[in-house]
PDB file of C-alpha atoms in Angstrom:
ATOM      1  CA  UNK A 250     -31.270-221.372 135.776  1.00 49.00           C
ATOM      2  CA  UNK A 251     -30.231-218.121 134.506  1.00 60.00           C
ATOM      3  CA  UNK A 252     -29.484-217.402 138.386  1.00 60.00           C
ATOM      4  CA  UNK A 253     -27.235-220.467 138.676  1.00 59.00           C
ATOM      5  CA  UNK A 254     -25.515-219.012 135.379  1.00 55.00           C
ATOM      6  CA  UNK A 255     -25.217-215.887 136.722  1.00 57.00           C
ATOM      7  CA  UNK A 256     -23.633-217.364 140.121  1.00 59.00           C
ATOM      8  CA  UNK A 257     -21.201-219.250 138.204  1.00 56.00           C
ATOM      9  CA  UNK A 258     -19.981-216.619 135.900  1.00 57.00           C
ATOM     10  CA  UNK A 259     -18.639-217.676 132.411  1.00 58.00           C
ATOM     11  CA  UNK A 260     -17.729-220.959 133.606  1.00 62.00           C
ATOM     12  CA  UNK A 261     -19.840-223.887 132.132  1.00 70.00           C
ATOM     13  CA  UNK A 262     -21.138-226.427 134.394  1.00 74.00           C
ATOM     14  CA  UNK A 263     -20.511-229.139 131.841  1.00 78.00           C
ATOM     15  CA  UNK A 264     -16.757-228.091 131.730  1.00 83.00           C
ATOM     16  CA  UNK A 265     -16.559-228.416 135.443  1.00 83.00           C
ATOM     17  CA  UNK A 266     -18.103-231.870 135.448  1.00 86.00           C
ATOM     18  CA  UNK A 267     -15.307-232.824 132.895  1.00 88.00           C
ATOM     19  CA  UNK A 268     -12.398-231.643 134.773  1.00 90.00           C
ATOM     20  CA  UNK A 269     -13.913-233.653 137.728  1.00 90.00           C
ATOM     21  CA  UNK A 270     -14.197-236.708 135.477  1.00 90.00           C
ATOM     22  CA  UNK A 271     -10.672-236.354 134.344  1.00 93.00           C
ATOM     23  CA  UNK A 272      -9.469-236.182 137.854  1.00 93.00           C
ATOM     24  CA  UNK A 273     -11.347-239.183 138.730  1.00 91.00           C
ATOM     25  CA  UNK A 274      -9.854-241.001 135.800  1.00 92.00           C
ATOM     26  CA  UNK A 275      -6.129-239.990 136.691  1.00 93.00           C
ATOM     27  CA  UNK A 276      -6.757-241.206 140.382  1.00 94.00           C
ATOM     28  CA  UNK A 277      -7.886-244.334 139.037  1.00 94.00           C
ATOM     29  CA  UNK A 278      -4.957-244.631 136.432  1.00 94.00           C
ATOM     30  CA  UNK A 279      -2.845-244.059 139.699  1.00 95.00           C
ATOM     31  CA  UNK A 280      -4.668-246.677 141.780  1.00 94.00           C
ATOM     32  CA  UNK A 281      -3.946-249.180 138.959  1.00 94.00           C
ATOM     33  CA  UNK A 282      -0.368-248.249 138.645  1.00 94.00           C
ATOM     34  CA  UNK A 283       0.025-248.772 142.388  1.00 95.00           C
ATOM     35  CA  UNK A 284      -1.769-252.421 142.117  1.00 95.00           C
ATOM     36  CA  UNK A 285       0.720-253.519 139.357  1.00 94.00           C
ATOM     37  CA  UNK A 286       3.571-252.427 141.335  1.00 96.00           C
ATOM     38  CA  UNK A 287       2.405-254.110 144.281  1.00 96.00           C
ATOM     39  CA  UNK A 288       2.028-257.185 142.184  1.00 96.00           C
ATOM     40  CA  UNK A 289       5.543-257.006 141.174  1.00 95.00           C
ATOM     41  CA  UNK A 290       6.782-256.498 144.410  1.00 96.00           C
ATOM     42  CA  UNK A 291       4.832-259.495 145.752  1.00 96.00           C
ATOM     43  CA  UNK A 292       6.666-261.583 142.972  1.00 96.00           C
ATOM     44  CA  UNK A 293      10.121-260.315 144.173  1.00 96.00           C
ATOM     45  CA  UNK A 294       9.584-261.206 147.721  1.00 96.00           C
ATOM     46  CA  UNK A 295       8.333-264.732 146.772  1.00 95.00           C
ATOM     47  CA  UNK A 296      11.428-265.237 144.646  1.00 96.00           C
ATOM     48  CA  UNK A 297      13.739-263.574 147.434  1.00 96.00           C
ATOM     49  CA  UNK A 298      12.121-266.168 150.030  1.00 95.00           C
ATOM     50  CA  UNK A 299      12.996-268.999 147.562  1.00 96.00           C
ATOM     51  CA  UNK A 300      16.358-267.959 147.579  1.00 96.00           C
ATOM     52  CA  UNK A 301      16.752-267.392 151.387  1.00 96.00           C
ATOM     53  CA  UNK A 302      15.413-271.090 151.745  1.00 96.00           C
ATOM     54  CA  UNK A 303      17.849-272.421 149.315  1.00 95.00           C
ATOM     55  CA  UNK A 304      20.698-270.416 150.989  1.00 96.00           C
ATOM     56  CA  UNK A 305      19.494-271.993 154.358  1.00 96.00           C
ATOM     57  CA  UNK A 306      19.496-275.472 153.204  1.00 96.00           C
ATOM     58  CA  UNK A 307      23.020-274.936 151.931  1.00 96.00           C
ATOM     59  CA  UNK A 308      24.037-273.443 155.294  1.00 95.00           C
ATOM     60  CA  UNK A 309      22.775-276.419 156.922  1.00 95.00           C
ATOM     61  CA  UNK A 310      24.532-278.568 154.857  1.00 95.00           C
ATOM     62  CA  UNK A 311      27.783-276.822 155.122  1.00 95.00           C
ATOM     63  CA  UNK A 312      27.548-276.856 158.883  1.00 94.00           C
ATOM     64  CA  UNK A 313      26.890-281.042 158.850  1.00 93.00           C
ATOM     65  CA  UNK A 314      29.986-281.130 156.406  1.00 93.00           C
ATOM     66  CA  UNK A 315      31.976-278.898 158.948  1.00 93.00           C
ATOM     67  CA  UNK A 316      31.063-280.877 162.009  1.00 91.00           C
ATOM     68  CA  UNK A 317      31.682-284.154 160.085  1.00 90.00           C
ATOM     69  CA  UNK A 318      35.277-282.929 159.151  1.00 90.00           C
ATOM     70  CA  UNK A 319      36.060-281.609 162.664  1.00 90.00           C
ATOM     71  CA  UNK A 320      35.155-284.771 164.200  1.00 88.00           C
ATOM     72  CA  UNK A 321      37.272-286.654 161.562  1.00 86.00           C
ATOM     73  CA  UNK A 322      40.014-283.893 162.341  1.00 87.00           C
ATOM     74  CA  UNK A 323      40.131-284.584 166.036  1.00 84.00           C
ATOM     75  CA  UNK A 324      39.815-288.433 165.603  1.00 82.00           C
ATOM     76  CA  UNK A 325      43.053-288.064 163.464  1.00 81.00           C
ATOM     77  CA  UNK A 326      44.975-286.073 165.637  1.00 80.00           C
ATOM     78  CA  UNK A 327      44.287-288.206 168.785  1.00 76.00           C
ATOM     79  CA  UNK A 328      45.424-291.156 166.493  1.00 72.00           C
ATOM     80  CA  UNK A 329      48.495-289.532 165.353  1.00 71.00           C
ATOM     81  CA  UNK A 330      49.521-288.444 168.926  1.00 68.00           C
ATOM     82  CA  UNK A 331      49.145-291.865 170.007  1.00 65.00           C
ATOM     83  CA  UNK A 332      50.947-293.058 166.905  1.00 62.00           C
ATOM     84  CA  UNK A 333      53.932-290.538 167.501  1.00 61.00           C
ATOM     85  CA  UNK A 334      54.668-291.856 170.957  1.00 61.00           C
ATOM     86  CA  UNK A 335      54.920-295.262 169.637  1.00 53.00           C
ATOM     87  CA  UNK A 336      57.245-296.227 166.956  1.00 58.00           C
ATOM     88  CA  UNK A 337      57.567-300.091 167.268  1.00 64.00           C
ATOM     89  CA  UNK A 338      55.450-302.312 165.330  1.00 65.00           C
ATOM     90  CA  UNK A 339      53.866-303.845 168.426  1.00 68.00           C
ATOM     91  CA  UNK A 340      53.508-300.421 169.760  1.00 67.00           C
ATOM     92  CA  UNK A 341      51.227-299.805 166.560  1.00 68.00           C
ATOM     93  CA  UNK A 342      49.240-303.024 167.124  1.00 71.00           C
ATOM     94  CA  UNK A 343      48.752-301.992 170.626  1.00 73.00           C
ATOM     95  CA  UNK A 344      47.615-298.563 169.747  1.00 70.00           C
ATOM     96  CA  UNK A 345      45.386-299.979 166.683  1.00 71.00           C
ATOM     97  CA  UNK A 346      43.748-302.339 169.185  1.00 72.00           C
ATOM     98  CA  UNK A 347      43.363-299.864 172.052  1.00 74.00           C
ATOM     99  CA  UNK A 348      41.610-297.433 169.437  1.00 70.00           C
ATOM    100  CA  UNK A 349      39.201-300.267 168.056  1.00 70.00           C
ATOM    101  CA  UNK A 350      38.580-301.158 171.786  1.00 69.00           C
ATOM    102  CA  UNK A 351      37.684-297.463 172.749  1.00 69.00           C
ATOM    103  CA  UNK A 352      35.768-296.859 169.727  1.00 62.00           C
ATOM    104  CA  UNK A 353      33.010-299.343 170.641  1.00 63.00           C
ATOM    105  CA  UNK A 354      31.809-297.014 172.935  1.00 66.00           C
ATOM    106  CA  UNK A 355      31.513-294.184 170.533  1.00 68.00           C
ATOM    107  CA  UNK A 356      28.668-293.119 168.477  1.00 75.00           C
ATOM    108  CA  UNK A 357      28.265-294.834 164.938  1.00 76.00           C
ATOM    109  CA  UNK A 358      29.714-291.877 163.396  1.00 78.00           C
ATOM    110  CA  UNK A 359      32.652-291.822 165.261  1.00 75.00           C
ATOM    111  CA  UNK A 360      33.132-295.374 164.596  1.00 72.00           C
ATOM    112  CA  UNK A 361      32.778-294.952 160.948  1.00 77.00           C
ATOM    113  CA  UNK A 362      35.557-292.429 160.749  1.00 77.00           C
ATOM    114  CA  UNK A 363      38.026-294.442 163.004  1.00 74.00           C
ATOM    115  CA  UNK A 364      37.435-297.364 160.604  1.00 74.00           C
ATOM    116  CA  UNK A 365      38.361-295.360 157.489  1.00 77.00           C
ATOM    117  CA  UNK A 366      41.317-293.838 159.445  1.00 76.00           C
ATOM    118  CA  UNK A 367      42.445-297.494 160.250  1.00 74.00           C
ATOM    119  CA  UNK A 368      41.898-298.691 157.017  1.00 72.00           C
ATOM    120  CA  UNK A 369      43.902-295.405 155.645  1.00 74.00           C
ATOM    121  CA  UNK A 370      46.655-296.256 158.256  1.00 71.00           C
ATOM    122  CA  UNK A 371      46.770-299.862 157.100  1.00 66.00           C
ATOM    123  CA  UNK A 372      47.346-299.097 153.405  1.00 62.00           C
TER     124      UNK A 372
END
């Protein structure tokens, strides 16, 4: 034992062991902090995923609204162009009848839009 003490000099083996234990505790505290930060980041990612999902749903709704409005505008401009060409009441009746007959061959959404436009014109 005296040979070991002589090799190490004035340093006590117990002090070296304490330093090693402190370093180990510091490392474990650092790892614990990393785990806590990781959990916070996971929570932020989950919140941002929810926000992204909500924004995608809103974008889809806006696209549908835009398509509907574009279709309505297109039908209105076609009808307005036809109406501008004909000024008499009989011409109006003829244009409305023609539009109704043409709308039978269109999809349900377009027929609904045409019906709304015709009701607005009639009022």
